[in-house]
CSV table of C-alpha atoms in Angstrom, one decimal:
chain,number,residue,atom,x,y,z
A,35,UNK,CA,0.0,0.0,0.0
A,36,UNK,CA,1.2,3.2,-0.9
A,37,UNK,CA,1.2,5.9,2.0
A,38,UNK,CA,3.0,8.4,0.8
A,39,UNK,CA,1.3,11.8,-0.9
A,40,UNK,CA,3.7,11.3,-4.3
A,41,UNK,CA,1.2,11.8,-7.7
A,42,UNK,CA,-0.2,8.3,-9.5
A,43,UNK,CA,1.8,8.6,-12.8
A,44,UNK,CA,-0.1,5.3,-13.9
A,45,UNK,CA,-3.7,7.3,-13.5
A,46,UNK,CA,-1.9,11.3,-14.8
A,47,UNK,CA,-0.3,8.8,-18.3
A,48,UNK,CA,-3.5,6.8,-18.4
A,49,UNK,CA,-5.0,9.1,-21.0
A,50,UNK,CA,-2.0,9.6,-23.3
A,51,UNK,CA,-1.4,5.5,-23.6
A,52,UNK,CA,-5.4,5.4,-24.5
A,53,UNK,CA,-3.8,8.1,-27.0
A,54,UNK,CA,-1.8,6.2,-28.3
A,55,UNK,CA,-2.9,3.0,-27.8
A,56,UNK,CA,-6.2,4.0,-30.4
A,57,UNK,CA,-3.6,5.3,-32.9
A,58,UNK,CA,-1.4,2.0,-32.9
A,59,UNK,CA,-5.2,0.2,-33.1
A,60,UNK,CA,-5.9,2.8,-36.1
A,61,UNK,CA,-2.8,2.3,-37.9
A,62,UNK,CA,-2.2,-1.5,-37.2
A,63,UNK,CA,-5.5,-3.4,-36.8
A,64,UNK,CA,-6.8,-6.1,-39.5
A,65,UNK,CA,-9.1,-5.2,-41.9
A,66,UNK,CA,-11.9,-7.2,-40.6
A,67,UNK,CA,-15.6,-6.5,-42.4
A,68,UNK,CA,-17.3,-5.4,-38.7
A,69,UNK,CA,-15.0,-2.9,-37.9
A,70,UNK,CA,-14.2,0.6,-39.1
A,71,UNK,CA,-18.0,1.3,-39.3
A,72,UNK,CA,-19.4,-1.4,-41.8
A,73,UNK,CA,-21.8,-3.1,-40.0
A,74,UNK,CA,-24.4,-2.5,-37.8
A,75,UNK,CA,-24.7,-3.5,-34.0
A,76,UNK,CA,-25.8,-6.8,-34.7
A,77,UNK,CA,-23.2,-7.6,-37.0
A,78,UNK,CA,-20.7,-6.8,-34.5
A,79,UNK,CA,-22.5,-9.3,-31.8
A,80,UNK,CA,-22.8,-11.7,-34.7
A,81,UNK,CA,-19.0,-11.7,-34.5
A,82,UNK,CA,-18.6,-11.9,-31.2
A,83,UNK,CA,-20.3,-14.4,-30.8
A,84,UNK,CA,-18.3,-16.6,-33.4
A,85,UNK,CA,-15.3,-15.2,-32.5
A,86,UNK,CA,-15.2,-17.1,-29.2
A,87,UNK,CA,-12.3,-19.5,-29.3
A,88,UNK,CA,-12.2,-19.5,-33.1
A,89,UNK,CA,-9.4,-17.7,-35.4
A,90,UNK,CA,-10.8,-14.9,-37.1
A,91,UNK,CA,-9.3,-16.6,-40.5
A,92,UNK,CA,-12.5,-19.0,-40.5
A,93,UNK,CA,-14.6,-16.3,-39.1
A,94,UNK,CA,-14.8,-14.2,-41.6
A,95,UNK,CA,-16.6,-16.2,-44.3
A,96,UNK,CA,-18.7,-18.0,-42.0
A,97,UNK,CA,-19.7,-14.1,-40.5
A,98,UNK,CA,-20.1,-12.8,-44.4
A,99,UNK,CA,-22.6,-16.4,-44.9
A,100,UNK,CA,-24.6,-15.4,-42.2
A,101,UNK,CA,-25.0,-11.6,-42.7
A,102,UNK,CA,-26.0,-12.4,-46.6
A,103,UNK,CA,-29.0,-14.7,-44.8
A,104,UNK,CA,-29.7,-12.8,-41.7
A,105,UNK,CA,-28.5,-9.1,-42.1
A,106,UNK,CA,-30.6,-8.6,-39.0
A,107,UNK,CA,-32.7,-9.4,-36.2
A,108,UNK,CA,-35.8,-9.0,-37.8
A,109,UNK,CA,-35.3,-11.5,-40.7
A,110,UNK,CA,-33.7,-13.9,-37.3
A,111,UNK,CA,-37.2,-13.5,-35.8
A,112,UNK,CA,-39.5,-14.3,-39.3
A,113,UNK,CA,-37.4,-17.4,-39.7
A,114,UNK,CA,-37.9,-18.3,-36.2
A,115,UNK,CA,-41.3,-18.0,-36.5
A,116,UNK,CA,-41.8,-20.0,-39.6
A,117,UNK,CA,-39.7,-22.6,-38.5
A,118,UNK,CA,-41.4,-23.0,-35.6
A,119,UNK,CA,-45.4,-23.5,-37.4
A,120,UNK,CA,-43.1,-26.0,-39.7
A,121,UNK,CA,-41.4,-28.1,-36.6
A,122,UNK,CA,-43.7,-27.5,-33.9
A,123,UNK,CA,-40.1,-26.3,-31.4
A,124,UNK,CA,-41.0,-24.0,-28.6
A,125,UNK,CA,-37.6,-23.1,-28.7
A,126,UNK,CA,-38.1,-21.2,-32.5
A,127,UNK,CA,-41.3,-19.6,-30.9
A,128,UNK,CA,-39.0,-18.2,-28.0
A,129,UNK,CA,-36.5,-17.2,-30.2
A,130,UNK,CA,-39.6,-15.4,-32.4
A,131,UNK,CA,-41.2,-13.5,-29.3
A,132,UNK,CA,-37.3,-12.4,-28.0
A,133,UNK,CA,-36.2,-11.1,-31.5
A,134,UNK,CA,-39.8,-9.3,-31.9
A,135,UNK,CA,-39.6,-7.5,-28.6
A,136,UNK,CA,-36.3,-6.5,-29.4
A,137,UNK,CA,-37.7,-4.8,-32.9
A,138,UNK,CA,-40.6,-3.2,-31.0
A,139,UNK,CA,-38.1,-1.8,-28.8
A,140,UNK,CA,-35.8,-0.5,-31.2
A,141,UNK,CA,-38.3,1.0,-33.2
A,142,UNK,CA,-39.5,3.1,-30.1
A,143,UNK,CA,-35.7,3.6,-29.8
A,144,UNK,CA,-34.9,5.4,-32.8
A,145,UNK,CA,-37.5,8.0,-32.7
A,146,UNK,CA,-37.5,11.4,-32.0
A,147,UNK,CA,-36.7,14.6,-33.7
A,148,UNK,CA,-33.3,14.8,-35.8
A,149,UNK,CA,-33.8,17.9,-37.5
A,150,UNK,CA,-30.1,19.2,-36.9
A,151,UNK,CA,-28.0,21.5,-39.0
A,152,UNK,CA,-24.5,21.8,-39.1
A,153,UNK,CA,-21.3,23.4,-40.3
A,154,UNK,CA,-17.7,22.4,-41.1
A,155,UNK,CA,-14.6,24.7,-40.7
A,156,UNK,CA,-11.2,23.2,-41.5
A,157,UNK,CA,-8.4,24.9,-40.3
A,158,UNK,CA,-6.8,25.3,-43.6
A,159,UNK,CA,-8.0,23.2,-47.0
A,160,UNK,CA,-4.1,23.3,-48.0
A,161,UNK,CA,-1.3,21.9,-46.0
A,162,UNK,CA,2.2,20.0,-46.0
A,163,UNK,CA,3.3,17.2,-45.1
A,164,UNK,CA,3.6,17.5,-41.2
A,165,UNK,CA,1.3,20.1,-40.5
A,166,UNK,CA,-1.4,19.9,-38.2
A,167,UNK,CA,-4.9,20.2,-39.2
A,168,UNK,CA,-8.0,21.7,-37.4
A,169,UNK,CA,-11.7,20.7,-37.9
A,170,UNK,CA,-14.9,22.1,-35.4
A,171,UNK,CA,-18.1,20.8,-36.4
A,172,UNK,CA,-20.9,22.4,-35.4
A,173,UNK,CA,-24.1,21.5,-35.2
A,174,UNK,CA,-27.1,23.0,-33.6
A,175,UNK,CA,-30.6,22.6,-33.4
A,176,UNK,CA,-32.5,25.8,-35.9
A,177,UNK,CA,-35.7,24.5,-34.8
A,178,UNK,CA,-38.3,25.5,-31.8
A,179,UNK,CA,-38.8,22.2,-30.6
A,180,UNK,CA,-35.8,20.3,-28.7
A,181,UNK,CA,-34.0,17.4,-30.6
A,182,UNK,CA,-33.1,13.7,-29.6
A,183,UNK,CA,-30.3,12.4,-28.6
A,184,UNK,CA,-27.6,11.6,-32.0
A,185,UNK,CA,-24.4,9.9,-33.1
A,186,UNK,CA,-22.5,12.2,-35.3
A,187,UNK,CA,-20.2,10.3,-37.9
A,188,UNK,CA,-17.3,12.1,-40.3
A,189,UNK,CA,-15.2,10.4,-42.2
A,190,UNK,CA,-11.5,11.7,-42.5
A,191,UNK,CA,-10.1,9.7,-45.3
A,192,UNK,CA,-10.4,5.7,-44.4
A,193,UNK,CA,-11.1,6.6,-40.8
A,194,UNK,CA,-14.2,7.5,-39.1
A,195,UNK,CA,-14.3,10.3,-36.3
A,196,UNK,CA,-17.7,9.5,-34.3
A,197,UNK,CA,-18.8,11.6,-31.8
A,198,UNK,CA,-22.1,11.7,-29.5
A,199,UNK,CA,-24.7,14.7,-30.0
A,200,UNK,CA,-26.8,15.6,-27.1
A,201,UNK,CA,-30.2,16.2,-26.4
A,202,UNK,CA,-30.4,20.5,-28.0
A,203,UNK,CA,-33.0,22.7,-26.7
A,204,UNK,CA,-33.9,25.6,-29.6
A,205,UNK,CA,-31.5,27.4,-31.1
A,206,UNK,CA,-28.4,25.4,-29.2
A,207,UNK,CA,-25.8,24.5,-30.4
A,208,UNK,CA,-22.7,21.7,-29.8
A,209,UNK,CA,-19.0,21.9,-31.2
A,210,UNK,CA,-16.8,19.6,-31.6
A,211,UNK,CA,-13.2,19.8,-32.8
A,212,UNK,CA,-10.7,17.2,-34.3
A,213,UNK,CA,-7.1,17.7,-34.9
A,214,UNK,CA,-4.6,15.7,-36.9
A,215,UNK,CA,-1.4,15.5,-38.2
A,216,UNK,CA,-0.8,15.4,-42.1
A,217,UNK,CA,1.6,12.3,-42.0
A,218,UNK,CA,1.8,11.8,-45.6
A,219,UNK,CA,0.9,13.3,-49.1
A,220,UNK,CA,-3.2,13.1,-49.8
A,221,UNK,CA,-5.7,14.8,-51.1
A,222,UNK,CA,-7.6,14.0,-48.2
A,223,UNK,CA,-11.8,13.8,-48.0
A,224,UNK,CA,-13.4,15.0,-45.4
A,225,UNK,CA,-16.7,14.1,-44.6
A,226,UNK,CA,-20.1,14.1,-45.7
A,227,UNK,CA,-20.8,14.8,-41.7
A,228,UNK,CA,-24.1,12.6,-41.1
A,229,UNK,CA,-25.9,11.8,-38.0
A,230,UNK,CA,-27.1,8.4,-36.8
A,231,UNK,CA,-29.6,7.9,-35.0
A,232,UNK,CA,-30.8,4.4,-34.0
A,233,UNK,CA,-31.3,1.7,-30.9
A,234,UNK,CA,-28.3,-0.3,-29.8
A,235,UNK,CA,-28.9,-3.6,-31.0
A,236,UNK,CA,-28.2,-2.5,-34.1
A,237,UNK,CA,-31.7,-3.1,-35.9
A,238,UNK,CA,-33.2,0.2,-36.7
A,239,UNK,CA,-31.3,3.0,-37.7
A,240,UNK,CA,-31.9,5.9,-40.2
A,241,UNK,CA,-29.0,8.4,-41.5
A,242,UNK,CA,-29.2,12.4,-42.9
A,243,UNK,CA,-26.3,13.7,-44.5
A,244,UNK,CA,-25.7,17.2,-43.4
A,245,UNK,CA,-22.5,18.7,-44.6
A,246,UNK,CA,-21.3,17.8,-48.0
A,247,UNK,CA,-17.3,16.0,-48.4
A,248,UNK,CA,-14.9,18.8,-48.6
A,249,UNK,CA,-11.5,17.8,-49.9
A,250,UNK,CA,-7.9,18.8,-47.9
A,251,UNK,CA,-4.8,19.0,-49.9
A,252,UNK,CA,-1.9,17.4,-48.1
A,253,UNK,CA,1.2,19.2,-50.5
A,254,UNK,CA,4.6,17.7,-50.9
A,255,UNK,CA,7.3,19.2,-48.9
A,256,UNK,CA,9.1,21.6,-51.5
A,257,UNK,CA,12.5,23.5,-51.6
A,258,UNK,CA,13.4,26.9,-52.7
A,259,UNK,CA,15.0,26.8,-55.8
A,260,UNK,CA,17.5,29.7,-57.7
A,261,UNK,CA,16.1,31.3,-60.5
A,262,UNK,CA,16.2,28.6,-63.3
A,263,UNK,CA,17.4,30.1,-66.3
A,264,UNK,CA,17.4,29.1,-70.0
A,265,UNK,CA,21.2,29.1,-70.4
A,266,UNK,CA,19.8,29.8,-74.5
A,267,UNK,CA,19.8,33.4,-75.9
A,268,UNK,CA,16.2,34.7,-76.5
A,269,UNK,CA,14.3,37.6,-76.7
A,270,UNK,CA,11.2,39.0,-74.2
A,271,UNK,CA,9.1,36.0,-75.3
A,272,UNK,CA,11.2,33.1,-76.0
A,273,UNK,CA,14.0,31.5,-78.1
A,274,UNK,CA,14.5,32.4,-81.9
A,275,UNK,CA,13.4,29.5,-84.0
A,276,UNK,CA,13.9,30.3,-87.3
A,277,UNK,CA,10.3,30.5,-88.7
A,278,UNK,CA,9.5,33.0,-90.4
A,279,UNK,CA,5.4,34.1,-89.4
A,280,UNK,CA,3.5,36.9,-90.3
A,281,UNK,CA,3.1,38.0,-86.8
A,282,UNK,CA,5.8,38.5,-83.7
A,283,UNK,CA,7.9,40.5,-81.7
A,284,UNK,CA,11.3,40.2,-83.8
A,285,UNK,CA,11.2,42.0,-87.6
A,286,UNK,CA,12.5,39.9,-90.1
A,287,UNK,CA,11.6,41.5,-93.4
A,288,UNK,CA,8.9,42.7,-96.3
A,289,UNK,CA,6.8,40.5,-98.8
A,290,UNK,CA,4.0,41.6,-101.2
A,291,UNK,CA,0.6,41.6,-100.1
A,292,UNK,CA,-1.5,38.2,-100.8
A,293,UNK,CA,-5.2,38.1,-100.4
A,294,UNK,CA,-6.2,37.2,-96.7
A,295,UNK,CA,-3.5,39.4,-95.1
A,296,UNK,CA,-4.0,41.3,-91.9
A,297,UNK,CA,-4.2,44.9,-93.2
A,298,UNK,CA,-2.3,46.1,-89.8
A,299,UNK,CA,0.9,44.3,-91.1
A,300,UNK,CA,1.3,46.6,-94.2
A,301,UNK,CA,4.3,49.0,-94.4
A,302,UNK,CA,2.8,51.7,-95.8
A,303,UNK,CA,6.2,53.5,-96.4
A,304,UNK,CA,7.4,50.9,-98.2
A,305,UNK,CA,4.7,49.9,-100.2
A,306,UNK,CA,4.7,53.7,-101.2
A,307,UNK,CA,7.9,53.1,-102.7
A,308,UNK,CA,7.6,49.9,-104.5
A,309,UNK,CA,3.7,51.0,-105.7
A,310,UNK,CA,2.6,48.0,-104.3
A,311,UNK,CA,1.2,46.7,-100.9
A,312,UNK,CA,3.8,45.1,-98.8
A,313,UNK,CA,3.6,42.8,-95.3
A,314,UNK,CA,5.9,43.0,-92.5
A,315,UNK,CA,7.1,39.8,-91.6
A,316,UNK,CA,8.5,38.2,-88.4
A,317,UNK,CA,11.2,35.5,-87.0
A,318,UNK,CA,8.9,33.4,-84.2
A,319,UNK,CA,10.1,33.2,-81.3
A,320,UNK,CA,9.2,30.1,-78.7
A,321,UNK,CA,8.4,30.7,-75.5
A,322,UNK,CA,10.4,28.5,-72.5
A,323,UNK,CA,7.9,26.3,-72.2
A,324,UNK,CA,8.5,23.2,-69.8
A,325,UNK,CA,7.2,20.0,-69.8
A,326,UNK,CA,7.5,18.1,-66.5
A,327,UNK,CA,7.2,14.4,-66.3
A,328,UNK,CA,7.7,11.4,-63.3
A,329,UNK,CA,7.5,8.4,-63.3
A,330,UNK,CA,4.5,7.2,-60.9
A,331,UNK,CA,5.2,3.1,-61.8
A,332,UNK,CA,6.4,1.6,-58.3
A,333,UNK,CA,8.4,-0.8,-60.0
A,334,UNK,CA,11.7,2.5,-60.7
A,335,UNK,CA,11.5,2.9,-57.1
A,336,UNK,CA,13.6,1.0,-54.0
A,337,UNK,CA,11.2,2.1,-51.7
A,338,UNK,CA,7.9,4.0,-51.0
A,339,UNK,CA,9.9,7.1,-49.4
A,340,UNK,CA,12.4,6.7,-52.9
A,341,UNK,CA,8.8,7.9,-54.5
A,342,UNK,CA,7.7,10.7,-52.5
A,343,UNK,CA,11.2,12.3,-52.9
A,344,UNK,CA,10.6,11.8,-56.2
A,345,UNK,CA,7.2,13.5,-56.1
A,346,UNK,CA,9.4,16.5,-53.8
A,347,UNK,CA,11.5,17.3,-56.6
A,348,UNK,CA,8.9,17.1,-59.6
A,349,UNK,CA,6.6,19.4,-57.4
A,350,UNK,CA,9.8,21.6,-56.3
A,351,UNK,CA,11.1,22.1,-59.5
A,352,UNK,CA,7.3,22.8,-60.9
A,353,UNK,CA,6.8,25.2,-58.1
A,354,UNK,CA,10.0,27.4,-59.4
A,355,UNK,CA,8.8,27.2,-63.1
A,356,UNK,CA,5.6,28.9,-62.0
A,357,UNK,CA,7.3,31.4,-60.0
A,358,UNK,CA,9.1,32.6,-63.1
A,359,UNK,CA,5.7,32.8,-64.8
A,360,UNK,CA,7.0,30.1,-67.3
A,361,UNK,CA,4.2,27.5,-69.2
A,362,UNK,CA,4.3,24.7,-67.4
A,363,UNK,CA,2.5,21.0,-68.7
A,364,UNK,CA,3.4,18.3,-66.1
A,365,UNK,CA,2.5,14.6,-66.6
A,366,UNK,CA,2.1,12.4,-63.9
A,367,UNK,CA,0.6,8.8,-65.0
A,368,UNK,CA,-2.2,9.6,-67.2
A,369,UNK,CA,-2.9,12.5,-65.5
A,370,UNK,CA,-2.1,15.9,-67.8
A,371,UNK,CA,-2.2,19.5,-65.9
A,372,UNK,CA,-1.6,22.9,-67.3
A,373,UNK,CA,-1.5,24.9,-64.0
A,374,UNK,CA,-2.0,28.4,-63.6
A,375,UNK,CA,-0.5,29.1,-60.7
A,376,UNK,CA,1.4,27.3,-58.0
A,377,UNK,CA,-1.4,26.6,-55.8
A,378,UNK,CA,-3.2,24.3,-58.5
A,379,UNK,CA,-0.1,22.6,-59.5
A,380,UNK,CA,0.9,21.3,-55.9
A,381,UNK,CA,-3.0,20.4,-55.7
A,382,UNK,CA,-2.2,18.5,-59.1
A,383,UNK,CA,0.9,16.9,-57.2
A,384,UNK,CA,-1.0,16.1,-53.9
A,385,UNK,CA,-2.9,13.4,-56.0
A,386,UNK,CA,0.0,11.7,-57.3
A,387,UNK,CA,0.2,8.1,-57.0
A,388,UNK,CA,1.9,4.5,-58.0
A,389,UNK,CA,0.3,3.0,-60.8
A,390,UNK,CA,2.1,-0.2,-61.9
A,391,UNK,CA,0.6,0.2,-65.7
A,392,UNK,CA,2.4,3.5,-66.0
A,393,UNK,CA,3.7,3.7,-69.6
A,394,UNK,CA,7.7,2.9,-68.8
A,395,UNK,CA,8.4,5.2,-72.2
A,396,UNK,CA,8.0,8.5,-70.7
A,397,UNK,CA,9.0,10.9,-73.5
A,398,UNK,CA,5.9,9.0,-75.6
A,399,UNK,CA,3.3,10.0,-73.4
A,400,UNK,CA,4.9,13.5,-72.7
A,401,UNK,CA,5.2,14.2,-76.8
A,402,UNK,CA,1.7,13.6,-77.3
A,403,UNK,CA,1.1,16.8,-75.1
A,404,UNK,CA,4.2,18.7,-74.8
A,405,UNK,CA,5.7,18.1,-78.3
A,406,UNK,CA,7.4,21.5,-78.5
A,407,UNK,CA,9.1,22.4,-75.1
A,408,UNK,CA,11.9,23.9,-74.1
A,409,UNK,CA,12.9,22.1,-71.2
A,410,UNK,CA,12.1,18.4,-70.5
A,411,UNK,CA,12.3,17.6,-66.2
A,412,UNK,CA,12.1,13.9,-65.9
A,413,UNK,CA,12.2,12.2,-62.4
A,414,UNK,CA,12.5,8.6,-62.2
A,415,UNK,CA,13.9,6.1,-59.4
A,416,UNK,CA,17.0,4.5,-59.2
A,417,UNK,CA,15.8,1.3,-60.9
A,418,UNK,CA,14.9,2.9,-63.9
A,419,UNK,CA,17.6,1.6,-66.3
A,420,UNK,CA,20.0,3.9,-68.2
A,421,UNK,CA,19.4,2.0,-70.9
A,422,UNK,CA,15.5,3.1,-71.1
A,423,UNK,CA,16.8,6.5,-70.1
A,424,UNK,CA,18.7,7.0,-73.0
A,425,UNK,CA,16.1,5.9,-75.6
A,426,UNK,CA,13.7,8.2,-73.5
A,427,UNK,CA,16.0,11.5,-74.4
A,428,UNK,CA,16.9,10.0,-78.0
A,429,UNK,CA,12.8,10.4,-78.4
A,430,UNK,CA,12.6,14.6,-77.3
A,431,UNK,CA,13.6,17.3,-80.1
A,432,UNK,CA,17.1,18.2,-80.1
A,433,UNK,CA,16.8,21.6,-79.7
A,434,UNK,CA,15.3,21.2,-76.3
A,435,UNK,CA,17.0,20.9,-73.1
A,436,UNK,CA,16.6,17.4,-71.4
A,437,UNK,CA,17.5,16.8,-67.6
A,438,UNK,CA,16.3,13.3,-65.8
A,439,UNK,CA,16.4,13.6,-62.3
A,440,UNK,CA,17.1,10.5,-60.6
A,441,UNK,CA,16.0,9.9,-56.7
A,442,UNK,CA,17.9,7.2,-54.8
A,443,UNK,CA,17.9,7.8,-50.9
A,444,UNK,CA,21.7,7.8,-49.0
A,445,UNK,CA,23.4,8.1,-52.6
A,446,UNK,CA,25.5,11.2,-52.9
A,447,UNK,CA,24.5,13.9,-55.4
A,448,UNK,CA,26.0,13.7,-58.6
A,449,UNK,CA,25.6,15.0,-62.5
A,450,UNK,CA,26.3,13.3,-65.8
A,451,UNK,CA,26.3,14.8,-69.3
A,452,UNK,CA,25.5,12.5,-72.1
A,453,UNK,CA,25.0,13.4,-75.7
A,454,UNK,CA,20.9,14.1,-75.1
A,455,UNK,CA,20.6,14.9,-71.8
A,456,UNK,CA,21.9,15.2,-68.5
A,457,UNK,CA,21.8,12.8,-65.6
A,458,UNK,CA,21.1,14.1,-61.7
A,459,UNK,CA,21.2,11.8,-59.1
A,460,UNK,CA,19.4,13.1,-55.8
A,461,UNK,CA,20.1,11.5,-52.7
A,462,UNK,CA,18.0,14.2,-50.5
A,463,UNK,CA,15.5,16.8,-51.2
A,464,UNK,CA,18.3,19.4,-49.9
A,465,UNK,CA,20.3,18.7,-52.9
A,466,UNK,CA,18.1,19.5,-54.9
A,467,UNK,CA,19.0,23.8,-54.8
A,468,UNK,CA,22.7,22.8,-55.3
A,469,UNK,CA,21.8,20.7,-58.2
A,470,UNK,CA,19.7,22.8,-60.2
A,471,UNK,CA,22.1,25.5,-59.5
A,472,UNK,CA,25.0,23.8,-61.5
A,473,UNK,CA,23.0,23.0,-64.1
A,474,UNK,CA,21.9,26.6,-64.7
């Protein structure tokens, strides 16, 4: 017996173990079809009831069989009953009267008045990776009459965040708030908030939606990058092609007048001195345009971390770009984007995932939209072979610049020049600066 007036650690830490004892539960438990909110009460007891001294490996289809039969206590209680005018057992008619009392009951259970409203407010609807996010929900009663007792249920991605709604005279109101941390890259749904309202056997229950799903952006983490610069001569609009087009900013020279021409390109001086109409005519320039590809197949990648440093530098590299105000077209999988800003790109960036069918012949896929860049950014993982790289940047024109970025964790930077293109191996997202910086 302890006499002595020290705190209880066991009972101050008993709330912080719960913590994290749910999280572990969250983040570990097996996918089993009762839990995470799938079934109803009943469904739940069903399983505990064959989950006494039995693994859950021959639960599970034996729980699914039943539930397909008897998804609740009501069809339990028909069947009793039937079976019983068929065999005459008192037991079925037991079992009949039981399961019937417990239907009356629920029904008298899950009334009352559920005429809620209610509001979401989400600290902020884009975040990065780490960040801590803030949701209150709100809900309140806009009526004159007081409501019943509810469950409130919003889902946050694949989990469920329930919480109990009390009995709210007119015109109160109940707020709850959730916090979480952004642990990995997402574009994270949140909600439709609903509320339950039911009896707790599981065999009457009705549902309103409330608040419609709102989605939250989970960004990359990014680095700043140095200005990224064309290393190419060109004017106020782009690089001189060598096309010669009627309308630009460079003057190239004059040609006679053909039907069809914009009258605002004549010279008048000229044409007074030759007695006939003649057209100013320019050299087109193109604009720095940059295409911006990675490879989203898990199969180039060591490792699950290999490919979110991989999505890091696509997404740094695109944030720059858009900085700069240059056109950016970035291809991730068979998902296209032209953003306009760099907001909508890192959105575009947040949804980014493996996809095992990803065409392994990146320049073909980025041609077909991007056929007339200036730059090509390609990021691909360490198992891509060099091999495939090089018949990649033997596909891209050759006046464009070509630079494959390569992601392997714990290597040490480094930079190769081939013929078509050059080679960057990043080991870490803070090499990325130094990188880009000797490539410029």
């Amino acid at each position: 017996m302890n006499d002595t007036n020290e705190p209880n650690t066991e009972i101050e830490n008993a709330e912080a173990v719960a913590d994290a004892l749910a999280e572990w539960w969250h983040a570990s438990a097996r996918d089993l079809p009762w839990r995470f909110g799938r079934t109803t009460a009943w469904g739940v007891l069903v399983s505990e009831v064959m989950s006494q001294q039995t693994q859950m490996s021959r639960v599970v289809p034996y729980w699914e069989s039943w539930m397909a039969v008897w998804p609740d206590a009501a069809a339990l209680a028909v069947a009793s009953l039937v079976a019983f005018v068929l065999l005459g057992w008192h037991e079925l008619l037991a079992m009949a009267v039981v399961f019937a009392v417990m239907l009356a009951a629920a029904v008298m259970l899950s009334l009352g008045n559920t005429s809620f409203q209610a509001t979401i407010d989400v600290s902020s609807r884009r975040v990065t990776v780490s960040d801590t996010v803030k949701i209150d929900v709100c809900v309140d009663n806009p009526g004159r009459t007081p409501t019943t007792s509810a469950r409130g249920d919003l889902p946050i991605g694949d989990n469920h965040e329930r919480f109990a709604i009390p009995m709210l005279a007119a015109g109160q109101s109940r707020q709850t708030t959730v916090e979480f941390t952004a642990v990995s890259r997402a574009v994270l749904p949140v909600g439709p908030l609903s509320i339950r309202k039911g009896d707790p056997f599981g065999l009457v229950r009705h549902e309103k939606k409330l608040v419609d799903q709102i989605n939250v952006f989970i960004h990359p983490k990014t680095v700043m990058l140095n200005t990224l610069n064309a290393g190419i001569p060109r004017d106020l609009e782009g690089q001189p092609s060598g096309e010669i087009v009627d309308d630009d900013l460079d003057f190239y020279g004059l040609r006679e007048y053909e039907p069809g021409d914009d009258v605002r390109n004549v010279h008048w001086l000229s044409s007074a001195k030759t007695g006939a109409l003649m057209i100013r005519q320019y050299e087109a320039t193109r604009r720095t345009d940059t295409a911006l590809t990675i490879s989203v197949n898990p199969d180039d990648y060591v490792s699950s971390d290999e490919f979110e440093l991989a999505v890091s530098v696509h997404a740094s590299i695109g944030v720059q770009c858009l900085l700069q105000n240059r056109p950016v077209t970035s291809h991730a999988g068979t998902e296209r984007i032209m953003p306009r800003n760099s907001t909508e790109f890192l959105d575009g960036c947040s949804a980014i995932s493996p996809d095992i069918s990803d065409n392994p012949n990146l320049a073909q896929t980025t041609l077909a939209h991007a056929p007339d860049s200036s730059f090509y950014y390609i990021t691909v993982g360490r198992l891509k072979n060099i091999d495939e790289i090089k018949h990649m940047a033997l596909a891209l024109p050759r006046s464009a610049t070509c630079v494959v970025l390569q992601t392997a964790i714990g290597q040490p930077r480094a930079i190769k020049r081939y013929a078509d293109f050059t080679l960057a191996t990043v080991g870490n997202l803070d090499d990325l600066p130094m990188i880009m910086g000797v490539l410029e």
